[in-house]
Amino acid sequence: MPEAPKILSDSADCIDDIVVENNNKVLKFIEDVTADADEVQRRVLSEILSRSANVEYLQRYGLNGCTDRETFKKVIPVVTYEDLKPDIERIANGDTSPILCSQPISEFLTSSGTSAGERKLMPTIEEELGRRSLLYSLLMPVMSQFLPGLDKGKGMYFLFVKSEAKTPGGLVARPVLTSYYKSSHFKNSPNDPYTNYTSPKETILCLDSYQSMYSQLLCGLFQNEDVVRVGAVFASGFIRAIQFLEKHWSLLCKDIRTGTIDSKITDPSVREAVMKILKPNPKLADFVEAECSKGPWKGIITRLWPETKYIDVIVTGTMSQYIPALDYYSNALPLVCTMYASSECYFGINLNPLCNPSEVSYTLIPNMAYFEFLPVTRKDELTGSISEPTALNDKEKQQLVDLVDVKLGQDYELVVTTYAGLYRYHVGDILRVSGFKNKAPQFNFICRKNVVLSIDSDKTDEVELQNAVKNAANQLLQYEASLVEYTGYADTSAIPGRYVLFWELSVKDSTLIAPAVFEDCCFTVEESLNSVYRQGRVCDKSIGPLEIRVVENGTFDMLMDFALSQGSSINQYKTPRCVKYAPIIELLNSRVISSYFSPKCPRWTAGHKQWCTQN
Ligand code: AMP
């Protein structure tokens, strides 16, 4: 199997030559694994299965040490998280026998996808960090084919760690990026021209989100002329940084002017790391102050960081809602989506990074995992949601196709078998084949299955929303009022964005219901939503207070009439639980009688609810 190219070799003596040599090695690696995609996939599966021959899960289904695709597909079921939950709970509770994987589970990665309101727990093993590093190492050589000179400047990336918890059995549970940033792969990465960032590692590793953001912005502003690219993981995170700058630029300018760091930054390692960079620079402070106080912030990125060539953020999937804001702040700099990854596994990269955001396609790297694809067709155009697949029957199982066998233009649900103990696991993402790199397919990210509302990394599905709304609407019964219909939308016109619910009520006497009752309803919805939503509200402040807009009677009939006029069938019509289409949102807004906001943040603690009581 082709080896990941090493970041830099020691042999060449000129740094430019080393960079070129390394880039060429990486590009050759991509050529090789994509040209040989099917063989690489065969070897990956065989390697995973031969290592896992003693694993309880595979033995349970009678794989009997077989490592070939045919037997694997015949005997091992295609599963969702719910199917694996009992096994995962055993591991979380401290069972160290080889249940899913022969290698020790090093930690759990907590996904932004949830199960019963809590983050899903993805088992991982130490060596997966190497696979993640491999995918990262491919990104800049690809980018450099399109934009030379990136090795000569710095990247201003806003990266953050989140809190971690311990399972009852003592394993750490934390998000995949927190795990990566805290690993030696990131902390001790060799200094190479492509990992030359403005943020010292100590500022990224600071758990306090205010101190981390402040110090990263301070360092980014201080080195503004060196910055050639800016970014964050998701678009929402980058927008949050701009909003933070809008609030705190005068304090930041004071620090740049005096070469000191504000007393609110108390973390000693952050202070020390920042003070190694910072010197008094009144001229720069004047410049930043002048730009920030000039009025509209159009083009603020290119004004403050004039050498910036692109913004590196994911704007595919639900993140596309932030494209207009990014265009505004950057005077339409290229928005570059470099990779597609998850807690389960890192999947692929964008080989044409300067393409338009609507055309982004990811090439799955065949040695990351064994990939299969379930063709999907059912799609509700109005909501954009895909129905939950029920247990696959034998015919459907046959339909799962291998990586090299997918068809151009067809939509598929991604199913993975990983080195860390997931076998034929539904990731929950819907992808469309947009082309091929050699034998490896390239995919547009279409959507996450069933997600109706999302602002940041939260993913609220229809069932969760329904339960949350039901809990809240029950409070109206004592006022002789009931909920007739509702829908929601993710309003990102202000930062932070928020969930907006349109409610149509049947009320005997509306004067009997005080505004506080509806505010309580907003709060109850928030309390009932999943832990990723509540963390976004409480800890990251990336989601604003939920709003309920009460609409006039008859509004949802008008919504149905509108859908029918657009071609929906009257027999199949059901109220969409989320709306995205601007004319529908306009219609709903034009019928609003009153609106209410959640008065406080819902409760949130790190780790699963049940662990908090056990720990
Ligand atoms: P998590 O498990 O919390 O790391 O979230 C992984 C999920 O984030 C994926 O399964 C996708 O739904 C979404 N995601 C990751 N990368 C991208 C991308 N480049 N474009 C769109 N969605 C993405």
mmCIF file with all atom_site columns, C-alpha atoms in Angstrom, residues 195-277:
data_model
loop_
_atom_site.group_PDB
_atom_site.id
_atom_site.type_symbol
_atom_site.label_atom_id
_atom_site.label_alt_id
_atom_site.label_comp_id
_atom_site.label_asym_id
_atom_site.label_entity_id
_atom_site.label_seq_id
_atom_site.pdbx_PDB_ins_code
_atom_site.Cartn_x
_atom_site.Cartn_y
_atom_site.Cartn_z
_atom_site.occupancy
_atom_site.B_iso_or_equiv
_atom_site.pdbx_formal_charge
_atom_site.auth_seq_id
_atom_site.auth_comp_id
_atom_site.auth_asym_id
_atom_site.auth_atom_id
_atom_site.pdbx_PDB_model_num
ATOM 1  C CA . THR A 1 195 ? 2.044   24.694 8.941  1.00 0.00 ? 195 THR A CA 1
ATOM 2  C CA . ASN A 1 196 ? 3.306   28.162 9.629  1.00 0.00 ? 196 ASN A CA 1
ATOM 3  C CA . TYR A 1 197 ? 0.295   29.554 11.485 1.00 0.00 ? 197 TYR A CA 1
ATOM 4  C CA . THR A 1 198 ? -0.216  32.883 13.236 1.00 0.00 ? 198 THR A CA 1
ATOM 5  C CA . SER A 1 199 ? -1.826  31.185 16.262 1.00 0.00 ? 199 SER A CA 1
ATOM 6  C CA . PRO A 1 200 ? 0.674   29.696 18.716 1.00 0.00 ? 200 PRO A CA 1
ATOM 7  C CA . LYS A 1 201 ? -0.397  26.171 19.693 1.00 0.00 ? 201 LYS A CA 1
ATOM 8  C CA . GLU A 1 202 ? -0.999  27.285 23.281 1.00 0.00 ? 202 GLU A CA 1
ATOM 9  C CA . THR A 1 203 ? -3.753  29.639 22.100 1.00 0.00 ? 203 THR A CA 1
ATOM 10 C CA . ILE A 1 204 ? -5.467  26.811 20.202 1.00 0.00 ? 204 ILE A CA 1
ATOM 11 C CA . LEU A 1 205 ? -5.201  24.448 23.159 1.00 0.00 ? 205 LEU A CA 1
ATOM 12 C CA . CYS A 1 206 ? -6.737  26.915 25.613 1.00 0.00 ? 206 CYS A CA 1
ATOM 13 C CA . LEU A 1 207 ? -10.166 25.594 26.627 1.00 0.00 ? 207 LEU A CA 1
ATOM 14 C CA . ASP A 1 208 ? -11.570 29.001 27.524 1.00 0.00 ? 208 ASP A CA 1
ATOM 15 C CA . SER A 1 209 ? -13.192 30.084 24.267 1.00 0.00 ? 209 SER A CA 1
ATOM 16 C CA . TYR A 1 210 ? -12.900 33.821 24.995 1.00 0.00 ? 210 TYR A CA 1
ATOM 17 C CA . GLN A 1 211 ? -9.188  33.647 25.814 1.00 0.00 ? 211 GLN A CA 1
ATOM 18 C CA . SER A 1 212 ? -8.513  31.358 22.870 1.00 0.00 ? 212 SER A CA 1
ATOM 19 C CA . MET A 1 213 ? -10.338 33.542 20.338 1.00 0.00 ? 213 MET A CA 1
ATOM 20 C CA . TYR A 1 214 ? -8.904  36.795 21.733 1.00 0.00 ? 214 TYR A CA 1
ATOM 21 C CA . SER A 1 215 ? -5.318  35.594 21.686 1.00 0.00 ? 215 SER A CA 1
ATOM 22 C CA . GLN A 1 216 ? -5.640  34.033 18.212 1.00 0.00 ? 216 GLN A CA 1
ATOM 23 C CA . LEU A 1 217 ? -7.065  37.262 16.815 1.00 0.00 ? 217 LEU A CA 1
ATOM 24 C CA . LEU A 1 218 ? -4.386  39.329 18.548 1.00 0.00 ? 218 LEU A CA 1
ATOM 25 C CA . CYS A 1 219 ? -1.626  37.203 16.998 1.00 0.00 ? 219 CYS A CA 1
ATOM 26 C CA . GLY A 1 220 ? -3.370  37.224 13.615 1.00 0.00 ? 220 GLY A CA 1
ATOM 27 C CA . LEU A 1 221 ? -3.727  41.004 13.606 1.00 0.00 ? 221 LEU A CA 1
ATOM 28 C CA . PHE A 1 222 ? -0.171  41.515 14.799 1.00 0.00 ? 222 PHE A CA 1
ATOM 29 C CA . GLN A 1 223 ? 1.207   39.442 11.904 1.00 0.00 ? 223 GLN A CA 1
ATOM 30 C CA . ASN A 1 224 ? -1.319  40.801 9.392  1.00 0.00 ? 224 ASN A CA 1
ATOM 31 C CA . GLU A 1 225 ? 1.137   41.407 6.566  1.00 0.00 ? 225 GLU A CA 1
ATOM 32 C CA . ASP A 1 226 ? 2.439   37.835 6.635  1.00 0.00 ? 226 ASP A CA 1
ATOM 33 C CA . VAL A 1 227 ? -0.982  36.258 6.311  1.00 0.00 ? 227 VAL A CA 1
ATOM 34 C CA . VAL A 1 228 ? -1.676  34.689 2.881  1.00 0.00 ? 228 VAL A CA 1
ATOM 35 C CA . ARG A 1 229 ? -4.644  32.499 3.804  1.00 0.00 ? 229 ARG A CA 1
ATOM 36 C CA . VAL A 1 230 ? -7.247  32.583 6.548  1.00 0.00 ? 230 VAL A CA 1
ATOM 37 C CA . GLY A 1 231 ? -9.719  30.030 7.760  1.00 0.00 ? 231 GLY A CA 1
ATOM 38 C CA . ALA A 1 232 ? -11.458 27.893 10.327 1.00 0.00 ? 232 ALA A CA 1
ATOM 39 C CA . VAL A 1 233 ? -12.901 24.410 10.092 1.00 0.00 ? 233 VAL A CA 1
ATOM 40 C CA . PHE A 1 234 ? -16.466 25.395 9.334  1.00 0.00 ? 234 PHE A CA 1
ATOM 41 C CA . ALA A 1 235 ? -17.739 28.696 7.915  1.00 0.00 ? 235 ALA A CA 1
ATOM 42 C CA . SER A 1 236 ? -19.734 29.306 11.108 1.00 0.00 ? 236 SER A CA 1
ATOM 43 C CA . GLY A 1 237 ? -16.497 29.364 13.139 1.00 0.00 ? 237 GLY A CA 1
ATOM 44 C CA . PHE A 1 238 ? -14.870 31.905 10.867 1.00 0.00 ? 238 PHE A CA 1
ATOM 45 C CA . ILE A 1 239 ? -17.911 34.183 10.969 1.00 0.00 ? 239 ILE A CA 1
ATOM 46 C CA . ARG A 1 240 ? -17.823 33.927 14.751 1.00 0.00 ? 240 ARG A CA 1
ATOM 47 C CA . ALA A 1 241 ? -14.234 35.196 14.717 1.00 0.00 ? 241 ALA A CA 1
ATOM 48 C CA . ILE A 1 242 ? -15.246 38.236 12.660 1.00 0.00 ? 242 ILE A CA 1
ATOM 49 C CA . GLN A 1 243 ? -18.101 38.934 15.035 1.00 0.00 ? 243 GLN A CA 1
ATOM 50 C CA . PHE A 1 244 ? -15.689 38.671 17.982 1.00 0.00 ? 244 PHE A CA 1
ATOM 51 C CA . LEU A 1 245 ? -13.379 41.162 16.267 1.00 0.00 ? 245 LEU A CA 1
ATOM 52 C CA . GLU A 1 246 ? -16.324 43.512 15.766 1.00 0.00 ? 246 GLU A CA 1
ATOM 53 C CA . LYS A 1 247 ? -16.946 43.465 19.520 1.00 0.00 ? 247 LYS A CA 1
ATOM 54 C CA . HIS A 1 248 ? -13.383 43.558 20.778 1.00 0.00 ? 248 HIS A CA 1
ATOM 55 C CA . TRP A 1 249 ? -11.232 45.411 18.236 1.00 0.00 ? 249 TRP A CA 1
ATOM 56 C CA . SER A 1 250 ? -10.602 48.409 20.433 1.00 0.00 ? 250 SER A CA 1
ATOM 57 C CA . LEU A 1 251 ? -9.205  46.219 23.242 1.00 0.00 ? 251 LEU A CA 1
ATOM 58 C CA . LEU A 1 252 ? -7.120  44.306 20.691 1.00 0.00 ? 252 LEU A CA 1
ATOM 59 C CA . CYS A 1 253 ? -5.766  47.599 19.291 1.00 0.00 ? 253 CYS A CA 1
ATOM 60 C CA . LYS A 1 254 ? -4.798  48.713 22.783 1.00 0.00 ? 254 LYS A CA 1
ATOM 61 C CA . ASP A 1 255 ? -2.736  45.528 23.188 1.00 0.00 ? 255 ASP A CA 1
ATOM 62 C CA . ILE A 1 256 ? -1.085  45.979 19.770 1.00 0.00 ? 256 ILE A CA 1
ATOM 63 C CA . ARG A 1 257 ? -0.268  49.602 20.604 1.00 0.00 ? 257 ARG A CA 1
ATOM 64 C CA . THR A 1 258 ? 1.337   48.807 23.945 1.00 0.00 ? 258 THR A CA 1
ATOM 65 C CA . GLY A 1 259 ? 2.697   45.343 23.207 1.00 0.00 ? 259 GLY A CA 1
ATOM 66 C CA . THR A 1 260 ? 0.892   43.905 26.219 1.00 0.00 ? 260 THR A CA 1
ATOM 67 C CA . ILE A 1 261 ? -1.937  41.438 26.591 1.00 0.00 ? 261 ILE A CA 1
ATOM 68 C CA . ASP A 1 262 ? -5.237  42.266 28.261 1.00 0.00 ? 262 ASP A CA 1
ATOM 69 C CA . SER A 1 263 ? -5.595  41.167 31.883 1.00 0.00 ? 263 SER A CA 1
ATOM 70 C CA . LYS A 1 264 ? -8.687  39.077 31.015 1.00 0.00 ? 264 LYS A CA 1
ATOM 71 C CA . ILE A 1 265 ? -6.276  36.652 29.370 1.00 0.00 ? 265 ILE A CA 1
ATOM 72 C CA . THR A 1 266 ? -5.192  34.799 32.473 1.00 0.00 ? 266 THR A CA 1
ATOM 73 C CA . ASP A 1 267 ? -3.946  31.469 31.092 1.00 0.00 ? 267 ASP A CA 1
ATOM 74 C CA . PRO A 1 268 ? -0.178  31.687 31.766 1.00 0.00 ? 268 PRO A CA 1
ATOM 75 C CA . SER A 1 269 ? 0.839   29.515 28.800 1.00 0.00 ? 269 SER A CA 1
ATOM 76 C CA . VAL A 1 270 ? -1.266  31.640 26.441 1.00 0.00 ? 270 VAL A CA 1
ATOM 77 C CA . ARG A 1 271 ? 0.189   34.857 27.847 1.00 0.00 ? 271 ARG A CA 1
ATOM 78 C CA . GLU A 1 272 ? 3.719   33.550 27.519 1.00 0.00 ? 272 GLU A CA 1
ATOM 79 C CA . ALA A 1 273 ? 3.222   32.310 23.947 1.00 0.00 ? 273 ALA A CA 1
ATOM 80 C CA . VAL A 1 274 ? 1.581   35.565 22.818 1.00 0.00 ? 274 VAL A CA 1
ATOM 81 C CA . MET A 1 275 ? 4.202   37.730 24.495 1.00 0.00 ? 275 MET A CA 1
ATOM 82 C CA . LYS A 1 276 ? 6.895   35.953 22.450 1.00 0.00 ? 276 LYS A CA 1
ATOM 83 C CA . ILE A 1 277 ? 5.255   37.408 19.337 1.00 0.00 ? 277 ILE A CA 1
#
